[in-house]
mmCIF file of C-alpha atoms in Angstrom:
data_model
loop_
_atom_site.group_PDB
_atom_site.id
_atom_site.type_symbol
_atom_site.label_atom_id
_atom_site.label_comp_id
_atom_site.label_asym_id
_atom_site.label_seq_id
_atom_site.Cartn_x
_atom_site.Cartn_y
_atom_site.Cartn_z
ATOM 1 C CA MET A 1 83.258 80.500 36.300
ATOM 2 C CA PRO A 2 84.585 84.087 36.506
ATOM 3 C CA VAL A 3 82.165 86.835 37.446
ATOM 4 C CA TRP A 4 83.255 89.843 35.414
ATOM 5 C CA VAL A 5 82.213 93.384 36.289
ATOM 6 C CA GLU A 6 81.888 95.031 32.882
ATOM 7 C CA THR A 7 79.460 97.935 33.170
ATOM 8 C CA LEU A 8 79.128 100.884 35.528
ATOM 9 C CA GLU A 9 75.763 99.500 36.590
ATOM 10 C CA ASP A 10 77.455 96.207 37.536
ATOM 11 C CA LEU A 11 80.183 98.061 39.392
ATOM 12 C CA HIS A 12 77.854 100.148 41.526
ATOM 13 C CA ARG A 13 76.130 97.022 42.776
ATOM 14 C CA TYR A 14 79.284 96.249 44.778
ATOM 15 C CA TYR A 15 80.020 99.722 46.154
ATOM 16 C CA GLY A 16 78.254 102.326 48.257
ATOM 17 C CA THR A 17 78.117 106.115 48.180
ATOM 18 C CA PRO A 18 81.358 107.990 48.926
ATOM 19 C CA ALA A 19 81.444 109.629 52.343
ATOM 20 C CA GLU A 20 81.371 113.410 52.588
ATOM 21 C CA ALA A 21 85.122 113.632 53.259
ATOM 22 C CA SER A 22 85.854 111.644 50.098
ATOM 23 C CA GLN A 23 83.912 114.116 48.004
ATOM 24 C CA ILE A 24 84.931 117.475 49.453
ATOM 25 C CA LYS A 25 88.673 116.693 49.493
ATOM 26 C CA VAL A 26 89.154 117.320 45.753
ATOM 27 C CA THR A 27 90.506 120.769 44.888
ATOM 28 C CA THR A 28 91.667 122.370 41.643
ATOM 29 C CA ARG A 29 94.606 124.101 43.320
ATOM 30 C CA LEU A 30 96.979 123.552 46.206
ATOM 31 C CA THR A 31 95.610 124.267 49.645
ATOM 32 C CA SER A 32 98.063 125.036 52.462
ATOM 33 C CA GLY A 33 97.682 121.454 53.722
ATOM 34 C CA TYR A 34 98.281 119.835 50.362
ATOM 35 C CA ARG A 35 101.199 122.191 49.760
ATOM 36 C CA ALA A 36 102.806 121.191 53.077
ATOM 37 C CA HIS A 37 102.717 117.496 52.202
ATOM 38 C CA ILE A 38 104.037 117.993 48.658
ATOM 39 C CA GLU A 39 106.834 120.283 49.844
ATOM 40 C CA ARG A 40 107.929 117.618 52.341
ATOM 41 C CA ALA A 41 107.798 114.749 49.821
ATOM 42 C CA ARG A 42 111.152 113.556 48.490
ATOM 43 C CA PHE A 43 109.510 110.759 46.497
ATOM 44 C CA CYS A 44 106.601 110.518 44.096
ATOM 45 C CA ILE A 45 105.303 108.208 41.399
ATOM 46 C CA LEU A 46 104.597 109.701 37.984
ATOM 47 C CA ALA A 47 101.969 108.022 35.791
ATOM 48 C CA THR A 48 101.717 108.827 32.093
ATOM 49 C CA VAL A 49 99.810 107.486 29.115
ATOM 50 C CA GLY A 50 100.767 107.018 25.478
ATOM 51 C CA PRO A 51 99.721 105.135 22.346
ATOM 52 C CA GLU A 52 101.380 101.948 23.626
ATOM 53 C CA GLY A 53 99.602 102.140 26.965
ATOM 54 C CA THR A 54 100.331 103.445 30.441
ATOM 55 C CA ASP A 55 103.590 103.864 32.332
ATOM 56 C CA CYS A 56 104.473 104.478 35.974
ATOM 57 C CA SER A 57 107.840 105.890 37.032
ATOM 58 C CA PRO A 58 109.334 106.552 40.486
ATOM 59 C CA ARG A 59 110.886 109.990 41.010
ATOM 60 C CA GLY A 60 113.028 111.025 43.941
ATOM 61 C CA ASP A 61 115.288 113.800 45.149
ATOM 62 C CA GLU A 62 117.369 114.676 48.202
ATOM 63 C CA GLY A 63 115.028 117.574 48.904
ATOM 64 C CA PRO A 64 111.485 118.223 47.676
ATOM 65 C CA VAL A 65 110.862 116.031 44.633
ATOM 66 C CA VAL A 66 108.957 118.852 42.941
ATOM 67 C CA ARG A 67 109.063 122.635 43.164
ATOM 68 C CA ILE A 68 105.755 124.447 43.563
ATOM 69 C CA GLN A 69 105.687 127.300 41.064
ATOM 70 C CA ASP A 70 102.226 128.472 42.071
ATOM 71 C CA ALA A 71 98.947 127.045 43.390
ATOM 72 C CA ARG A 72 98.212 125.404 40.036
ATOM 73 C CA THR A 73 101.695 124.497 38.776
ATOM 74 C CA LEU A 74 104.332 121.937 39.795
ATOM 75 C CA LEU A 75 107.849 121.618 38.380
ATOM 76 C CA LEU A 76 109.412 118.142 38.260
ATOM 77 C CA PRO A 77 113.085 117.923 37.183
ATOM 78 C CA ASP A 78 114.109 115.036 34.960
ATOM 79 C CA TRP A 79 117.425 113.888 36.395
ATOM 80 C CA LYS A 80 119.893 111.425 34.924
ATOM 81 C CA GLY A 81 118.306 108.054 34.211
ATOM 82 C CA ASN A 82 118.587 105.068 31.920
ATOM 83 C CA GLU A 83 117.790 107.016 28.720
ATOM 84 C CA ARG A 84 114.577 105.092 28.060
ATOM 85 C CA ILE A 85 112.580 108.337 28.589
ATOM 86 C CA ASP A 86 109.276 106.407 28.589
ATOM 87 C CA SER A 87 107.481 109.084 30.625
ATOM 88 C CA LEU A 88 108.800 111.950 28.515
ATOM 89 C CA ARG A 89 107.857 110.285 25.230
ATOM 90 C CA ASN A 90 104.362 109.730 26.594
ATOM 91 C CA ILE A 91 104.016 113.357 27.703
ATOM 92 C CA ILE A 92 105.022 114.584 24.238
ATOM 93 C CA ARG A 93 102.183 112.553 22.734
ATOM 94 C CA ASP A 94 99.612 112.796 25.547
ATOM 95 C CA GLY A 95 100.080 115.364 28.279
ATOM 96 C CA ARG A 96 97.812 113.737 30.881
ATOM 97 C CA VAL A 97 99.726 112.826 34.027
ATOM 98 C CA SER A 98 99.061 111.709 37.587
ATOM 99 C CA LEU A 99 101.364 111.910 40.589
ATOM 100 C CA LEU A 100 101.302 110.155 43.959
ATOM 101 C CA PHE A 101 103.370 111.859 46.673
ATOM 102 C CA LEU A 102 104.606 109.916 49.706
ATOM 103 C CA VAL A 103 106.359 111.217 52.822
ATOM 104 C CA ALA A 104 108.288 108.610 54.797
ATOM 105 C CA GLY A 105 106.478 107.850 58.040
ATOM 106 C CA SER A 106 103.189 109.479 57.042
ATOM 107 C CA ASN A 107 100.101 107.475 56.100
ATOM 108 C CA VAL A 108 98.777 110.426 54.102
ATOM 109 C CA ALA A 109 99.353 110.177 50.357
ATOM 110 C CA ILE A 110 98.618 113.120 48.064
ATOM 111 C CA ARG A 111 97.327 112.505 44.554
ATOM 112 C CA ALA A 112 97.570 115.100 41.787
ATOM 113 C CA ASN A 113 96.205 114.928 38.245
ATOM 114 C CA GLY A 114 96.939 117.389 35.499
ATOM 115 C CA GLN A 115 98.349 118.261 32.118
ATOM 116 C CA ALA A 116 102.106 118.260 31.554
ATOM 117 C CA LYS A 117 104.545 119.800 29.116
ATOM 118 C CA ILE A 118 108.324 119.419 28.909
ATOM 119 C CA SER A 119 110.527 122.493 29.163
ATOM 120 C CA ALA A 120 114.192 122.830 28.190
ATOM 121 C CA ASP A 121 114.298 126.404 29.558
ATOM 122 C CA PRO A 122 117.741 126.901 31.192
ATOM 123 C CA GLU A 123 116.177 129.212 33.798
ATOM 124 C CA LEU A 124 113.862 126.460 35.012
ATOM 125 C CA SER A 125 116.672 123.906 35.027
ATOM 126 C CA ARG A 126 118.843 126.198 37.152
ATOM 127 C CA LEU A 127 116.210 126.114 39.906
ATOM 128 C CA PHE A 128 117.234 122.490 40.558
ATOM 129 C CA GLU A 129 121.028 122.698 40.430
ATOM 130 C CA ARG A 130 122.673 119.874 42.378
ATOM 131 C CA GLN A 131 126.441 119.569 42.769
ATOM 132 C CA GLY A 132 126.923 121.868 39.801
ATOM 133 C CA LYS A 133 124.687 119.754 37.577
ATOM 134 C CA LEU A 134 121.300 120.531 36.041
ATOM 135 C CA PRO A 135 118.385 118.365 34.895
ATOM 136 C CA ARG A 136 118.225 118.176 31.126
ATOM 137 C CA THR A 137 114.518 119.046 31.117
ATOM 138 C CA VAL A 138 111.784 120.024 33.563
ATOM 139 C CA ILE A 139 108.254 118.634 33.485
ATOM 140 C CA VAL A 140 105.774 121.475 34.024
ATOM 141 C CA ILE A 141 102.480 120.173 35.414
ATOM 142 C CA HIS A 142 99.298 122.246 35.344
ATOM 143 C CA LEU A 143 97.076 120.869 38.089
ATOM 144 C CA ARG A 144 93.464 119.933 37.514
ATOM 145 C CA GLU A 145 92.813 117.914 40.661
ATOM 146 C CA VAL A 146 94.587 117.512 43.988
ATOM 147 C CA TYR A 147 93.361 115.357 46.849
ATOM 148 C CA SER A 148 94.460 113.201 49.750
ATOM 149 C CA GLN A 149 94.315 109.418 49.598
ATOM 150 C CA CYS A 150 92.700 107.264 52.267
ATOM 151 C CA ALA A 151 95.407 105.935 54.617
ATOM 152 C CA ARG A 152 94.181 102.321 54.613
ATOM 153 C CA ALA A 153 96.590 101.067 51.940
ATOM 154 C CA LEU A 154 99.650 102.324 53.799
ATOM 155 C CA ILE A 155 98.325 101.067 57.136
ATOM 156 C CA ARG A 156 97.474 97.635 55.724
ATOM 157 C CA SER A 157 100.877 97.292 54.084
ATOM 158 C CA GLY A 158 102.811 98.400 57.165
ATOM 159 C CA LEU A 159 105.103 100.232 54.755
ATOM 160 C CA TRP A 160 106.602 102.521 57.369
ATOM 161 C CA THR A 161 106.265 100.271 60.421
ATOM 162 C CA ASP A 162 107.196 96.707 59.473
ATOM 163 C CA GLY A 163 110.875 97.276 58.783
ATOM 164 C CA ASP A 164 113.018 96.134 55.866
ATOM 165 C CA SER A 165 111.397 93.273 53.953
ATOM 166 C CA SER A 166 113.900 93.180 51.083
ATOM 167 C CA ALA A 167 116.069 90.305 52.362
ATOM 168 C CA ASP A 168 116.849 87.618 49.753
ATOM 169 C CA LEU A 169 115.150 89.446 46.874
ATOM 170 C CA PRO A 170 116.919 89.072 43.509
ATOM 171 C CA SER A 171 119.083 92.020 42.461
ATOM 172 C CA ILE A 172 118.728 93.901 39.181
ATOM 173 C CA GLY A 173 121.716 91.962 37.911
ATOM 174 C CA ASP A 174 120.069 88.664 38.882
ATOM 175 C CA MET A 175 116.906 89.601 37.012
ATOM 176 C CA LEU A 176 118.776 90.750 33.899
ATOM 177 C CA LYS A 177 120.744 87.517 33.879
ATOM 178 C CA GLU A 178 117.507 85.518 34.096
ATOM 179 C CA ILE A 179 115.833 87.530 31.318
ATOM 180 C CA THR A 180 118.783 86.880 28.982
ATOM 181 C CA ALA A 181 119.066 83.185 29.903
ATOM 182 C CA GLY A 182 122.443 83.792 31.509
ATOM 183 C CA GLU A 183 124.009 85.841 28.708
ATOM 184 C CA PHE A 184 124.067 89.115 30.668
ATOM 185 C CA ASP A 185 126.795 89.458 33.308
ATOM 186 C CA GLY A 186 124.540 90.248 36.240
ATOM 187 C CA ALA A 187 127.232 89.889 38.899
ATOM 188 C CA ARG A 188 129.407 92.480 37.164
ATOM 189 C CA TYR A 189 126.440 94.816 36.743
ATOM 190 C CA ASP A 190 125.622 94.631 40.462
ATOM 191 C CA ALA A 191 129.265 95.101 41.471
ATOM 192 C CA GLU A 192 129.674 98.200 39.289
ATOM 193 C CA TRP A 193 126.297 99.725 40.093
ATOM 194 C CA PRO A 194 127.098 101.567 43.376
ATOM 195 C CA GLU A 195 129.961 103.555 41.855
ATOM 196 C CA ARG A 196 128.061 104.151 38.605
ATOM 197 C CA ALA A 197 125.083 105.479 40.574
ATOM 198 C CA LYS A 198 127.353 107.706 42.655
ATOM 199 C CA GLN A 199 128.903 109.217 39.523
ATOM 200 C CA THR A 200 125.610 109.712 37.659
ATOM 201 C CA MET A 201 123.156 110.695 40.421
ATOM 202 C CA TRP A 202 122.713 114.229 39.043
#
């Protein structure tokens, strides 16, 4: 029979007191150390929340994935995507966001929580110009909490040390074909994807 943990009192029976480092690491603004990691990160995960529930979206860039405007503000460009705009629709309705920054090779992850708004200001968009193209909007994030994440998850997973583990995984085309019971031309999608991505990266 399942043993559900349903109250905070139940939960605390299974866990101890956070160590000093776990408590003092939380700041309301960027320290020089946190800034260094975020400036180096070319990849982050953006979590948002809306009436339908939560959403988590990967974000990446060829340089820093965000621009630091000041010690309390991050700018995240919204580059060309699949037009679903799940994250943006959520931010319009509920500005709470969380970000997880990863730097390839480092077992330090930086977490940031805050309040976001979407800007269509051309001046902000021009800060991110790539190959003559601009993001359509920029997510402006006002930080409320920034802190480092314990390295155990990255160490346990061997994410940076165990090599490529993607062999034999189904492609996007394979998965779309399965979802549509064979009606979607997955092979064509996969064949056209590299050129389509090249033409629509920015």
